[in-house]
Amino acid sequence: MEQSIKMVLMKQTLAHQQQQMATQRTQVQRQQALALMCRVYVGSISFELKEDTIRQAFLPFGPIKSINMSWDPVTQKHKGFAFVEYEIPEAAQLSLEQMNGVMLGGRNIKVVGRPSNMPQAQAVIDEIQEEAKQYNRIYVASVHPELTEDDIKNVFEAFGAITYCRLAHGASQTKHKGYGFLEYATLPAALEAIASMNLFDLGGQYLRVGRAITPPNALAGPPQAGVMPTAAAVAAAAATAKIQAMDAVASNAVALGLTKLSALGVPPAAALPSLAAALPLPLPLPPALPAALPPVALPVIPPPGVVIPRAAPPEPAAVAAAAAEGLGQQAALQRKLLDSSPDTLQQQESLSISGQSARHLVMQRLMRRRASRTLLLRNMVAADEVDEALHHEIQEECSKWGRVERLVIYNERQSEDDDPAHASVKIFVQFAEAEEAAAAAAALQGRYFGGRTVRAALYDQDLFDHGDLSA
């Protein structure tokens, strides 16, 4: 009995340790695979572009973790390619789908996904993507900072019932990071939302919408079987020992010549209890096992690695309070949307804030073009006249109308074969306020600078924020 209990407990401990090692190995492999899924390679970059331009171009797809550009120490310029690493794989997938072949700085950039020297990670990546197909989740990026989860849900629920909506928050719970996940009840609703809302202008920012390629708990790994508690292991050991002892009784009965007893008229069923009673060690039941065993040091079963408690069912009062709070938030959203000078009496009388009507109301409230804070100056200098002194001179001159936040001098060529000396020079000046940019455009339009007539106009703010300087 003692040896049998020891063996069962040792097997249980060994199985648990092997299970923990397999779980840790799986988590490490999934972490490495997710890290590879977050990286994209950007090639054919113009040598005049800097890291901030690459960041502005790829930032709408999600939060960027790092940008690695290889620099030449002799020419003090980068080598024409960069690695962009996002915080989540969905952002990398969207940038791969929408930025490959886009013209940036006069060149069509090349975007390739998952540069990897670990081919063994592809199997784990395929496994993660297969798990993600079990959920009807979509990824939404470039969300306006003033929008809330209720606003996004009201807009997207026009395509179908939404079971989950969450925007990612950072250190502050009042501000989100500009991206989030939604899950629909059906797959067609999710696909329709992606097709309809991708690159949609919502609140002055173009939404980036795509299919989620990772499950909700990507690092958790596949479910593992739980470990038996110590009491259950001891009871299982006692049961195993009992069965083994019964087998030993049967074997001893055969060895002692049970067939001879049968020949003498003694039935085998009557002989087994007497032989079992003749054994030196009794066979107690599991509850009496600790008292019957001598003090033997048994191996201790380690506790399970992760325990996920089940949430208790909500109280009726809590459900009522949550419902009241939801109605209050819905009423507040109605007031926020309807107080913004509705155009028709029908909109003033409408109290519905769900489905298609909610989408139109939010669009009407938020689809307002932002006033541009960027001034574009053209025909001011030639390409060979661009130097560091020109940068300071223009910044000092434009500071007369307001605070200059950013100044970009861009040499635009129609193709790579054009002579750089004949490139068209564009000068972008971003002010702190839109009124300052408008005043500067009115004052500088038609002025003479170095024998040239300056052409000044406001530039589309959305294009400038996304790094598109070719318009």
XYZ file of C-alpha atoms in Angstrom:
471
model
C 0.000 0.000 0.000
C 2.728 2.493 0.966
C 4.794 1.767 -2.120
C 1.759 2.011 -4.356
C 0.756 5.428 -2.879
C 4.310 6.701 -3.262
C 4.446 5.615 -6.895
C 1.099 7.242 -7.759
C 2.075 10.509 -6.060
C 5.448 10.540 -7.792
C 3.792 9.949 -11.175
C 1.324 12.733 -10.435
C 4.131 15.147 -9.509
C 6.152 14.234 -12.581
C 3.143 14.658 -14.872
C 2.427 18.069 -13.365
C 6.031 19.210 -13.841
C 6.019 18.030 -17.440
C 2.731 19.851 -18.005
C 4.166 23.071 -16.556
C 7.267 22.814 -18.743
C 5.141 22.215 -21.848
C 2.939 25.212 -20.984
C 5.941 27.476 -20.469
C 7.518 26.280 -23.715
C 4.259 26.940 -25.574
C 3.976 30.443 -24.126
C 7.553 31.283 -25.105
C 6.949 30.063 -28.652
C 3.741 32.095 -28.911
C 5.487 35.207 -27.590
C 8.195 34.846 -30.214
C 5.593 34.285 -32.926
C 3.578 37.343 -31.855
C 6.750 39.459 -31.832
C 7.439 38.406 -35.428
C 3.848 39.174 -36.408
C 4.273 42.731 -35.099
C 7.178 43.581 -37.424
C 7.133 44.870 -41.012
C 9.967 45.673 -43.386
C 9.780 48.985 -45.267
C 12.013 49.296 -48.318
C 12.656 51.738 -51.167
C 12.583 54.725 -48.790
C 13.691 58.078 -50.155
C 16.999 59.145 -48.663
C 15.541 62.557 -47.854
C 12.936 61.130 -45.484
C 13.626 60.937 -41.781
C 12.326 58.696 -39.045
C 9.580 61.106 -38.015
C 8.091 60.972 -41.517
C 8.045 57.168 -41.460
C 6.422 57.270 -38.030
C 3.727 59.693 -39.157
C 2.953 57.537 -42.197
C 2.627 54.253 -40.277
C 1.161 55.568 -37.008
C -2.527 55.551 -38.129
C -2.533 51.740 -38.151
C -1.714 51.380 -34.450
C 0.800 52.207 -31.716
C 4.411 51.872 -32.882
C 6.860 50.238 -30.495
C 10.083 51.060 -32.350
C 11.506 52.072 -35.738
C 14.941 50.771 -36.693
C 16.642 52.536 -39.599
C 20.157 51.533 -40.681
C 22.398 54.605 -41.049
C 25.565 54.936 -43.096
C 28.297 56.558 -40.933
C 30.046 57.980 -44.014
C 27.148 59.693 -45.780
C 25.153 60.313 -42.579
C 22.058 59.009 -44.356
C 20.004 55.889 -43.926
C 20.358 52.929 -46.281
C 16.860 53.129 -47.729
C 15.024 50.618 -45.543
C 13.613 50.363 -42.021
C 11.974 47.903 -39.642
C 8.745 49.087 -38.029
C 7.579 47.177 -34.959
C 4.029 47.643 -33.680
C 2.628 46.771 -30.275
C -0.036 44.441 -31.703
C 0.001 42.168 -34.786
C -3.231 43.597 -36.240
C -1.577 46.987 -36.779
C 1.280 45.372 -38.699
C -1.166 43.392 -40.837
C -3.156 46.523 -41.736
C -0.034 48.491 -42.645
C 1.115 45.577 -44.788
C -2.202 45.541 -46.664
C -2.601 49.294 -47.137
C 0.921 50.778 -47.324
C 2.624 48.501 -49.854
C 3.212 50.484 -53.050
C 2.167 53.852 -51.573
C 4.161 56.830 -52.835
C 6.092 58.453 -50.006
C 8.677 61.129 -50.672
C 8.548 60.610 -54.427
C 9.043 56.828 -54.234
C 6.724 53.849 -54.069
C 7.687 52.195 -50.810
C 7.778 48.431 -50.413
C 6.233 46.874 -47.297
C 6.850 43.200 -46.508
C 5.573 41.386 -43.438
C 7.313 39.268 -40.811
C 11.019 39.380 -41.683
C 12.110 36.234 -39.882
C 15.102 33.977 -39.531
C 12.964 31.569 -37.490
C 11.078 29.354 -39.976
C 9.971 27.107 -37.122
C 7.737 29.949 -35.875
C 5.480 29.720 -38.939
C 3.635 26.720 -37.512
C 2.871 28.646 -34.314
C 1.761 31.685 -36.354
C -0.609 29.510 -38.380
C -1.979 28.012 -35.160
C -2.650 31.481 -33.706
C -4.400 32.630 -36.870
C -6.560 29.511 -36.932
C -7.636 30.171 -33.346
C -8.529 33.752 -34.314
C -10.923 32.500 -37.008
C -13.161 31.095 -34.287
C -14.053 34.674 -33.269
C -15.859 37.323 -35.331
C -13.500 40.055 -34.110
C -12.421 43.140 -36.041
C -9.656 45.633 -35.318
C -10.308 49.392 -35.479
C -7.469 51.935 -35.448
C -7.036 55.699 -35.908
C -9.966 56.423 -33.589
C -10.436 60.092 -32.689
C -9.346 60.847 -29.102
C -12.710 62.398 -28.224
C -14.713 59.325 -29.251
C -15.793 56.854 -26.590
C -16.594 53.155 -26.653
C -20.309 53.972 -26.792
C -19.751 56.179 -29.854
C -17.842 53.444 -31.683
C -20.402 50.809 -30.732
C -23.313 52.953 -31.905
C -21.606 53.527 -35.241
C -20.639 49.913 -35.876
C -23.796 48.237 -34.603
C -25.539 49.344 -37.792
C -23.988 46.262 -39.440
C -25.156 43.743 -36.810
C -25.315 42.840 -33.140
C -22.074 43.544 -31.251
C -21.154 41.267 -28.347
C -17.889 42.975 -27.370
C -16.498 46.499 -27.797
C -13.385 47.724 -26.040
C -10.894 50.525 -26.741
C -7.365 50.066 -25.424
C -6.517 52.370 -22.537
C -3.082 53.285 -21.255
C -2.091 54.590 -17.862
C -5.092 56.930 -17.860
C -8.544 55.352 -17.945
C -10.070 58.516 -19.395
C -8.043 58.462 -22.628
C -7.682 55.586 -25.053
C -4.759 54.744 -27.333
C -6.702 55.199 -30.556
C -7.455 51.548 -31.299
C -9.683 48.750 -30.074
C -11.504 45.515 -30.891
C -15.128 44.726 -31.669
C -16.757 41.320 -31.899
C -19.937 40.632 -33.832
C -22.455 37.885 -33.286
C -22.114 36.729 -36.909
C -19.240 36.611 -39.385
C -21.106 38.349 -42.281
C -21.712 41.372 -40.045
C -17.991 41.599 -39.246
C -16.992 41.359 -42.921
C -19.559 43.989 -43.920
C -18.261 46.347 -41.218
C -14.691 45.938 -42.488
C -15.685 46.616 -46.093
C -17.827 49.649 -45.242
C -15.847 51.390 -42.482
C -12.244 50.982 -43.626
C -10.784 54.416 -44.581
C -14.004 56.078 -43.428
C -13.640 59.706 -42.275
C -14.933 59.703 -38.696
C -14.375 62.888 -36.737
C -11.665 64.102 -39.109
C -9.601 60.894 -38.986
C -9.678 58.014 -41.444
C -10.524 54.777 -39.678
C -8.370 51.727 -40.352
C -10.458 48.565 -40.000
C -9.368 44.967 -40.523
C -9.916 41.403 -39.363
C -8.362 40.428 -36.033
C -5.618 37.825 -36.624
C -5.070 36.864 -32.968
C -7.498 35.339 -30.440
C -8.579 37.386 -27.377
C -5.978 35.746 -25.116
C -3.157 35.160 -27.556
C -0.515 34.420 -24.916
C -2.656 32.047 -22.886
C -2.082 29.129 -25.245
C -4.369 26.123 -25.713
C -6.311 24.997 -22.628
C -4.475 22.574 -20.359
C -5.912 19.896 -18.105
C -6.036 20.759 -14.433
C -3.985 19.033 -11.740
C -5.639 16.876 -9.107
C -5.492 18.250 -5.562
C -3.433 16.386 -2.981
C -6.473 14.793 -1.334
C -7.724 13.450 -4.659
C -4.249 12.153 -5.488
C -4.055 10.281 -2.157
C -7.513 8.800 -2.689
C -6.570 7.761 -6.224
C -3.370 6.183 -4.859
C -5.343 4.226 -2.266
C -7.763 2.983 -4.910
C -4.876 1.966 -7.152
C -3.190 0.178 -4.234
C -6.416 -1.646 -3.473
C -6.723 -2.869 -7.041
C -3.088 -3.942 -7.081
C -3.569 -5.774 -3.782
C -6.630 -7.566 -5.201
C -4.542 -8.619 -8.182
C -1.839 -9.847 -5.807
C -4.476 -11.820 -3.847
C -5.684 -13.442 -7.035
C -2.123 -14.266 -8.066
C -1.326 -15.738 -4.649
C -4.516 -17.751 -4.764
C -3.468 -19.328 -8.013
C 0.049 -19.902 -6.669
C -1.270 -21.659 -3.555
C -3.254 -24.075 -5.608
C -6.741 -22.613 -5.590
C -7.732 -25.253 -8.059
C -7.057 -27.878 -5.370
C -9.456 -26.062 -3.056
C -12.054 -26.148 -5.751
C -11.463 -29.847 -6.104
C -12.089 -30.189 -2.368
C -15.435 -28.422 -2.726
C -14.399 -24.912 -1.518
C -15.684 -22.211 -3.904
C -13.134 -19.564 -5.067
C -15.319 -16.704 -3.805
C -15.113 -18.067 -0.266
C -11.366 -18.566 -0.476
C -10.491 -14.992 -1.552
C -11.634 -13.204 1.674
C -9.655 -15.612 3.856
C -6.549 -15.079 1.785
C -7.017 -11.315 1.831
C -7.338 -11.450 5.637
C -4.111 -13.422 5.814
C -2.142 -10.576 4.190
C 0.056 -8.662 6.663
C -1.115 -5.195 5.592
C -4.815 -4.303 5.749
C -6.506 -2.371 2.968
C -8.232 0.654 4.567
C -10.533 2.990 2.751
C -9.199 6.391 1.576
C -10.601 8.430 4.551
C -8.716 6.189 7.057
C -5.540 6.217 5.032
C -3.582 8.879 7.024
C -4.224 7.075 10.316
C -3.248 3.684 8.951
C -0.022 4.756 7.307
C 3.244 5.144 9.236
C 4.845 8.595 9.112
C 6.358 8.487 5.630
C 7.496 11.648 3.843
C 5.287 11.869 0.767
C 6.078 14.163 -2.155
C 4.050 17.354 -2.180
C 1.913 18.128 -5.188
C 2.691 21.630 -6.490
C -0.323 23.882 -6.909
C -1.554 24.572 -10.431
C 0.256 27.371 -12.240
C -2.751 29.495 -13.190
C -6.139 29.488 -11.536
C -8.913 31.450 -13.226
C -11.815 31.921 -10.832
C -15.311 31.959 -12.200
C -17.170 35.183 -11.774
C -20.068 34.998 -9.364
C -23.499 35.680 -10.851
C -24.467 39.347 -10.430
C -26.959 40.322 -7.795
C -30.348 41.600 -8.975
C -29.601 45.009 -7.462
C -26.296 45.207 -9.356
C -28.042 44.250 -12.595
C -30.642 46.950 -12.060
C -27.938 49.516 -11.276
C -25.974 48.562 -14.390
C -29.107 48.841 -16.512
C -29.859 52.256 -15.056
C -26.302 53.377 -15.686
C -26.502 52.143 -19.306
C -29.747 54.045 -19.842
C -28.123 57.135 -18.373
C -25.146 56.866 -20.713
C -27.464 56.351 -23.669
C -29.475 59.441 -22.715
C -26.274 61.465 -22.316
C -25.127 60.374 -25.773
C -28.497 61.406 -27.182
C -28.156 64.865 -25.659
C -24.571 65.194 -26.915
C -25.567 64.340 -30.481
C -28.884 66.207 -30.617
C -27.612 69.413 -29.002
C -25.317 70.151 -31.947
C -27.846 72.201 -33.995
C -29.822 69.463 -35.801
C -30.879 70.367 -39.290
C -34.440 69.049 -39.359
C -37.349 68.817 -36.982
C -37.377 65.058 -37.460
C -33.879 64.832 -35.978
C -34.978 66.947 -33.012
C -37.914 64.618 -32.309
C -35.950 61.377 -32.828
C -34.993 59.725 -29.578
C -33.558 56.521 -31.055
C -29.805 56.120 -30.585
C -29.192 52.620 -31.918
C -28.621 50.961 -35.257
C -28.591 52.903 -38.517
C -29.990 56.127 -37.035
C -27.209 56.236 -34.444
C -24.621 55.882 -37.151
C -26.034 58.822 -39.148
C -26.291 61.006 -36.052
C -22.706 60.328 -35.047
C -21.547 60.928 -38.625
C -23.368 64.256 -38.743
C -21.828 65.219 -35.410
C -18.267 64.171 -36.156
C -17.772 64.326 -39.934
C -16.502 67.894 -39.962
C -13.376 68.747 -41.824
C -10.623 70.042 -39.578
C -9.301 73.521 -40.195
C -5.787 73.268 -41.580
C -2.844 74.476 -39.487
C -0.321 73.808 -42.275
C 0.869 76.398 -44.780
C 2.323 75.343 -48.150
C 4.843 77.687 -49.807
C 5.781 77.071 -53.438
C 8.015 78.794 -56.014
C 10.064 80.312 -53.190
C 13.522 78.853 -53.820
C 15.236 76.513 -56.246
C 16.474 73.065 -55.288
C 20.119 74.128 -55.184
C 19.323 77.003 -52.798
C 18.086 74.754 -49.979
C 20.394 74.841 -46.961
C 20.299 75.101 -43.184
C 20.189 78.914 -43.268
C 17.018 78.803 -45.375
C 15.334 76.670 -42.717
C 16.039 79.196 -39.959
C 15.125 82.151 -42.182
C 11.716 80.776 -43.090
C 10.970 79.789 -39.503
C 11.896 83.238 -38.253
C 9.766 84.955 -40.922
C 6.703 82.751 -40.298
C 6.968 83.262 -36.538
C 5.581 86.766 -37.104
C 2.083 85.286 -37.474
C 2.229 82.640 -34.743
C 4.129 79.785 -33.151
C 5.697 77.423 -35.684
C 5.522 73.788 -34.554
C 7.075 72.080 -37.556
C 8.807 73.003 -40.793
C 9.445 70.545 -43.646
C 11.357 71.364 -46.861
C 10.490 68.754 -49.481
C 12.132 68.342 -52.898
C 9.522 66.780 -55.143
C 10.603 64.815 -58.192
C 8.250 63.198 -60.665
C 10.460 60.112 -60.974
C 13.792 58.797 -59.740
C 15.420 59.588 -63.105
C 14.798 63.352 -62.800
C 17.719 65.613 -62.011
C 17.619 66.562 -58.292
C 18.684 70.097 -59.202
C 15.424 70.611 -61.123
C 13.151 69.302 -58.365
C 10.188 71.366 -57.235
C 10.698 72.660 -53.679
C 7.699 72.554 -51.325
C 7.919 74.196 -47.906
C 5.404 73.068 -45.284
C 4.966 75.209 -42.168
C 2.698 73.903 -39.418
C 1.394 76.477 -36.944
C -0.070 75.938 -33.502
C -3.454 77.402 -34.512
C -5.447 77.365 -37.733
C -5.993 81.140 -37.573
C -2.239 81.711 -37.580
C -1.792 79.586 -40.701
C -4.606 81.421 -42.496
C -3.099 84.818 -41.632
C 0.330 83.737 -42.849
C -1.123 82.407 -46.127
C -2.908 85.691 -46.785
C 0.208 87.744 -46.007
C 2.737 85.670 -47.982
C 0.653 85.017 -51.103
C 2.148 87.030 -53.989
C 5.203 88.270 -52.068
C 8.607 88.407 -53.748
C 11.460 86.328 -52.381
C 14.776 86.259 -54.208
C 13.197 87.407 -57.466
C 10.394 84.825 -57.277
C 6.678 85.264 -56.684
C 5.711 83.131 -53.683
C 2.569 81.045 -53.899
C 1.094 80.429 -50.437
C -1.953 78.291 -49.604
C -3.302 76.103 -46.844
C -2.484 72.398 -47.124
C -4.841 69.551 -46.195
C -4.131 68.797 -42.526
C -5.065 65.111 -42.759
C -2.658 64.542 -45.638
C 0.137 66.310 -43.773
C -0.486 64.345 -40.590
C -0.306 61.090 -42.572
C 3.015 62.124 -44.193
C 1.568 62.603 -47.684
C 3.409 65.599 -49.120
C 2.727 64.887 -52.805
C -0.729 66.471 -53.113
